[in-house]
Amino acid sequence: MNFEPNYKNKPEEFDSFESFAIFEKTAFMPLRSQIALLFSCFIVFIGQSQNEVYIDEQMQELDSLSYEKKCKEIAFKCHKYDTDFITINKVLTKYAFGSITPDEATQLRKLLILDSGKDIKKDDAILVSYTDSLRSFKTILKNSNRHIKMHDSINKASKNLRTTHRLYTKNKYLKNLKKYVKRTNKCIKKYEQRQSVSVHYAYGDGQNVADNYKGMIFIKDRGILKATFFNIIYNYNLLLLKPDGDYFLSGGHLSDDMLLDLIKDEDWTKHKADWESTLHVYKMNGIGMFKEIGQLDHRKHCF
């Protein structure tokens, strides 16, 4: 993965343009080998004479019954990846704890300052909501038409009446964008007023539509966020990074109170122990904050 440094906008915290360029090209390099491993494993599975495979969270193949059983455990979610060659059913962990070095955390903070134009205090936690792609109206319309066509085919086969679908329009697309921006700004204000945290929204592929999100800052990821924290699509979508480099990743539901408490807590030792117990002991119900997450309904929350 190649990063293209923006030398004209080098933040003052970097000693030189050269040090900034080196950071962009080498930051968190060991994690890229994990991405290569992921795809190499997929290639191995594709090389087998199978149309469909099941893979657990450790990248080990398992049978369909074991896969279904694991998908019911509170720590996991499951996703189907369709390719031209094979269907991959993957077990994904909903949450994860990890760490990078304090220096790497500092460099990432500086890069977010550069790309967002927003000041981030040294002692602030960083919250990043990440999406792989900002979809254009044309893409959403295409998906909507495909969905309607699929339902029509099913209803025709079962001799049911056609399900009523409203056609997706450009006006609806723009209204949804305005609602999203309004909701996002409310969330940023809510979190930054209640805790020492800097909230950011980032994306990987924008389909040249980022400018449509008027009234909010959407950061174009240079590849570092993706390579370091979000390297498997549809796994995690939220990063909470502390100044010391400790981080928490979420790909599930979190109430605002839970996340705000996690930001406030300086010591995550208990949360980490509860997560390990949820993974290996309390598999169906969870323990600690992960038991509470299992009891959540789908009331409105920011992340």
Tab-separated table of C-alpha atoms in Angstrom, residues 52-234:
chain	number	residue	atom	x	y	z
A	52	GLU	CA	-18.146	-22.050	-0.277
A	53	VAL	CA	-15.929	-22.034	2.807
A	54	TYR	CA	-16.335	-21.151	6.473
A	55	ILE	CA	-13.535	-19.396	8.355
A	56	ASP	CA	-13.338	-18.594	12.056
A	57	GLU	CA	-11.874	-15.531	13.757
A	58	GLN	CA	-8.425	-17.180	13.800
A	59	MET	CA	-8.471	-17.684	10.005
A	60	GLN	CA	-9.007	-21.426	10.450
A	61	GLU	CA	-11.471	-23.313	8.275
A	62	LEU	CA	-14.434	-24.926	10.046
A	63	ASP	CA	-17.615	-26.773	9.077
A	64	SER	CA	-20.970	-25.056	8.573
A	65	LEU	CA	-22.484	-26.338	11.846
A	66	SER	CA	-19.570	-25.057	13.912
A	67	TYR	CA	-19.799	-21.767	12.022
A	68	GLU	CA	-23.509	-21.341	12.812
A	69	LYS	CA	-22.877	-22.172	16.467
A	70	LYS	CA	-20.098	-19.607	16.729
A	71	CYS	CA	-22.221	-16.945	15.053
A	72	LYS	CA	-24.690	-17.180	17.956
A	73	GLU	CA	-22.049	-16.298	20.546
A	74	ILE	CA	-22.240	-12.747	21.854
A	75	ALA	CA	-18.619	-11.892	21.021
A	76	PHE	CA	-19.001	-12.587	17.311
A	77	LYS	CA	-20.826	-11.528	14.189
A	78	CYS	CA	-20.668	-13.233	10.820
A	79	HIS	CA	-20.404	-11.927	7.287
A	80	LYS	CA	-20.593	-13.456	3.851
A	81	TYR	CA	-18.038	-12.264	1.287
A	82	ASP	CA	-19.004	-13.137	-2.287
A	83	THR	CA	-16.278	-13.228	-4.928
A	84	ASP	CA	-16.226	-14.380	-8.552
A	85	PHE	CA	-14.592	-17.632	-7.425
A	86	ILE	CA	-15.920	-18.522	-4.004
A	87	THR	CA	-18.235	-17.524	-1.146
A	88	ILE	CA	-16.383	-16.928	2.094
A	89	ASN	CA	-18.365	-17.059	5.342
A	90	LYS	CA	-16.245	-15.300	7.974
A	91	VAL	CA	-16.546	-15.154	11.762
A	92	LEU	CA	-15.626	-11.657	12.980
A	93	THR	CA	-15.069	-10.410	16.522
A	94	LYS	CA	-17.384	-7.532	17.400
A	95	TYR	CA	-14.832	-5.804	19.603
A	96	ALA	CA	-11.095	-5.764	20.253
A	97	PHE	CA	-8.507	-4.172	22.526
A	98	GLY	CA	-4.984	-3.441	21.353
A	99	SER	CA	-2.153	-0.966	21.510
A	100	ILE	CA	0.297	0.967	19.400
A	101	THR	CA	3.275	2.837	20.846
A	102	PRO	CA	2.787	6.294	22.401
A	103	ASP	CA	4.950	7.720	19.596
A	104	GLU	CA	2.726	6.161	16.951
A	105	ALA	CA	-0.352	7.523	18.740
A	106	THR	CA	1.221	10.983	18.728
A	107	GLN	CA	2.051	10.771	15.023
A	108	LEU	CA	-1.495	9.660	14.225
A	109	ARG	CA	-2.861	12.581	16.240
A	110	LYS	CA	-0.688	14.970	14.212
A	111	LEU	CA	-1.890	13.446	10.965
A	112	LEU	CA	-5.539	13.839	12.001
A	113	ILE	CA	-4.832	17.473	12.881
A	114	LEU	CA	-3.369	17.944	9.416
A	115	ASP	CA	-6.220	16.281	7.544
A	116	SER	CA	-9.109	17.649	9.588
A	117	GLY	CA	-7.806	21.154	10.296
A	118	LYS	CA	-9.038	20.556	13.839
A	119	ASP	CA	-6.876	20.978	16.927
A	120	ILE	CA	-6.473	17.877	19.112
A	121	LYS	CA	-5.065	18.355	22.599
A	122	LYS	CA	-2.214	16.057	23.600
A	123	ASP	CA	-4.190	14.559	26.492
A	124	ASP	CA	-7.411	14.036	24.537
A	125	ALA	CA	-8.637	10.626	23.500
A	126	ILE	CA	-9.431	10.242	19.795
A	127	LEU	CA	-12.658	8.740	18.470
A	128	VAL	CA	-12.816	7.857	14.765
A	129	SER	CA	-15.955	6.619	13.049
A	130	TYR	CA	-14.764	4.890	9.865
A	131	THR	CA	-16.587	3.853	6.717
A	132	ASP	CA	-14.965	2.071	3.801
A	133	SER	CA	-16.959	3.913	1.171
A	134	LEU	CA	-19.141	6.984	0.743
A	135	ARG	CA	-21.637	5.895	-1.868
A	136	SER	CA	-22.850	8.137	-4.652
A	137	PHE	CA	-26.495	8.592	-5.600
A	138	LYS	CA	-25.888	6.505	-8.706
A	139	THR	CA	-24.541	3.586	-6.648
A	140	ILE	CA	-27.398	3.704	-4.120
A	141	LEU	CA	-29.967	3.912	-6.925
A	142	LYS	CA	-28.406	0.894	-8.618
A	143	ASN	CA	-28.526	-1.107	-5.365
A	144	SER	CA	-32.107	-0.016	-4.723
A	145	ASN	CA	-33.228	-1.120	-8.197
A	146	ARG	CA	-31.464	-4.468	-7.721
A	147	HIS	CA	-33.278	-4.936	-4.399
A	148	ILE	CA	-36.664	-4.197	-5.967
A	149	LYS	CA	-35.936	-6.564	-8.849
A	150	MET	CA	-34.968	-9.348	-6.427
A	151	HIS	CA	-38.193	-8.921	-4.433
A	152	ASP	CA	-40.267	-8.894	-7.622
A	153	SER	CA	-38.669	-12.180	-8.705
A	154	ILE	CA	-39.363	-13.796	-5.330
A	155	ASN	CA	-42.966	-12.617	-5.277
A	156	LYS	CA	-43.523	-13.750	-8.845
A	157	ALA	CA	-42.174	-17.207	-8.054
A	158	SER	CA	-44.369	-17.505	-4.956
A	159	LYS	CA	-47.362	-15.977	-6.798
A	160	ASN	CA	-47.639	-13.194	-4.224
A	161	LEU	CA	-48.615	-9.669	-5.044
A	162	ARG	CA	-45.765	-7.311	-5.813
A	163	THR	CA	-44.293	-5.710	-2.696
A	164	THR	CA	-44.657	-1.957	-2.860
A	165	HIS	CA	-41.321	-0.144	-3.035
A	166	ARG	CA	-40.799	3.552	-3.364
A	167	LEU	CA	-38.271	4.419	-6.023
A	168	TYR	CA	-35.118	6.023	-4.688
A	169	THR	CA	-34.788	9.612	-5.872
A	170	LYS	CA	-32.067	12.261	-5.916
A	171	ASN	CA	-34.196	14.388	-3.615
A	172	LYS	CA	-34.350	11.581	-1.046
A	173	TYR	CA	-30.585	11.114	-1.324
A	174	LEU	CA	-29.936	14.792	-0.559
A	175	LYS	CA	-32.443	14.794	2.325
A	176	ASN	CA	-30.742	11.763	3.850
A	177	LEU	CA	-27.355	13.507	3.591
A	178	LYS	CA	-28.691	16.551	5.444
A	179	LYS	CA	-30.152	14.361	8.192
A	180	TYR	CA	-26.865	12.475	8.503
A	181	VAL	CA	-24.807	15.670	8.799
A	182	LYS	CA	-27.188	17.086	11.398
A	183	ARG	CA	-27.115	13.886	13.466
A	184	THR	CA	-23.331	13.632	13.169
A	185	ASN	CA	-22.722	17.183	14.395
A	186	LYS	CA	-25.023	16.563	17.361
A	187	CYS	CA	-22.982	13.484	18.270
A	188	ILE	CA	-19.679	15.351	17.984
A	189	LYS	CA	-20.974	18.102	20.245
A	190	LYS	CA	-22.402	15.617	22.752
A	191	TYR	CA	-19.159	13.656	23.132
A	192	GLU	CA	-16.704	16.544	23.059
A	193	GLN	CA	-18.682	18.499	25.661
A	194	ARG	CA	-18.953	15.571	28.078
A	195	GLN	CA	-15.466	14.055	27.831
A	196	SER	CA	-11.903	14.969	26.821
A	197	VAL	CA	-12.186	13.430	23.372
A	198	SER	CA	-11.769	14.592	19.785
A	199	VAL	CA	-14.351	13.039	17.445
A	200	HIS	CA	-13.637	12.432	13.756
A	201	TYR	CA	-15.330	10.804	10.775
A	202	ALA	CA	-13.191	9.180	8.096
A	203	TYR	CA	-13.708	7.245	4.878
A	204	GLY	CA	-11.668	5.125	2.504
A	205	ASP	CA	-13.246	5.470	-0.960
A	206	GLY	CA	-15.412	8.528	-1.483
A	207	GLN	CA	-16.666	7.984	-5.057
A	208	ASN	CA	-16.066	11.748	-5.431
A	209	VAL	CA	-19.057	12.574	-3.198
A	210	ALA	CA	-17.392	13.798	0.017
A	211	ASP	CA	-18.211	17.398	-0.913
A	212	ASN	CA	-21.917	16.497	-0.696
A	213	TYR	CA	-21.580	16.213	3.087
A	214	LYS	CA	-21.800	19.938	3.572
A	215	GLY	CA	-21.448	21.189	7.133
A	216	MET	CA	-19.193	18.444	8.480
A	217	ILE	CA	-15.565	17.384	8.216
A	218	PHE	CA	-15.085	14.001	6.546
A	219	ILE	CA	-11.431	12.916	6.518
A	220	LYS	CA	-10.106	11.008	3.510
A	221	ASP	CA	-8.009	8.194	4.949
A	222	ARG	CA	-4.493	8.100	3.477
A	223	GLY	CA	-4.503	4.334	4.094
A	224	ILE	CA	-3.071	4.381	7.604
A	225	LEU	CA	-6.393	3.993	9.440
A	226	LYS	CA	-7.415	1.190	7.101
A	227	ALA	CA	-4.101	-0.652	7.345
A	228	THR	CA	-3.798	-0.292	11.094
A	229	PHE	CA	-7.313	-0.675	12.473
A	230	PHE	CA	-9.873	-1.429	9.750
A	231	ASN	CA	-8.078	-3.900	7.482
A	232	ILE	CA	-11.008	-6.342	7.183
A	233	ILE	CA	-14.032	-4.766	5.547
A	234	TYR	CA	-17.266	-4.924	7.588
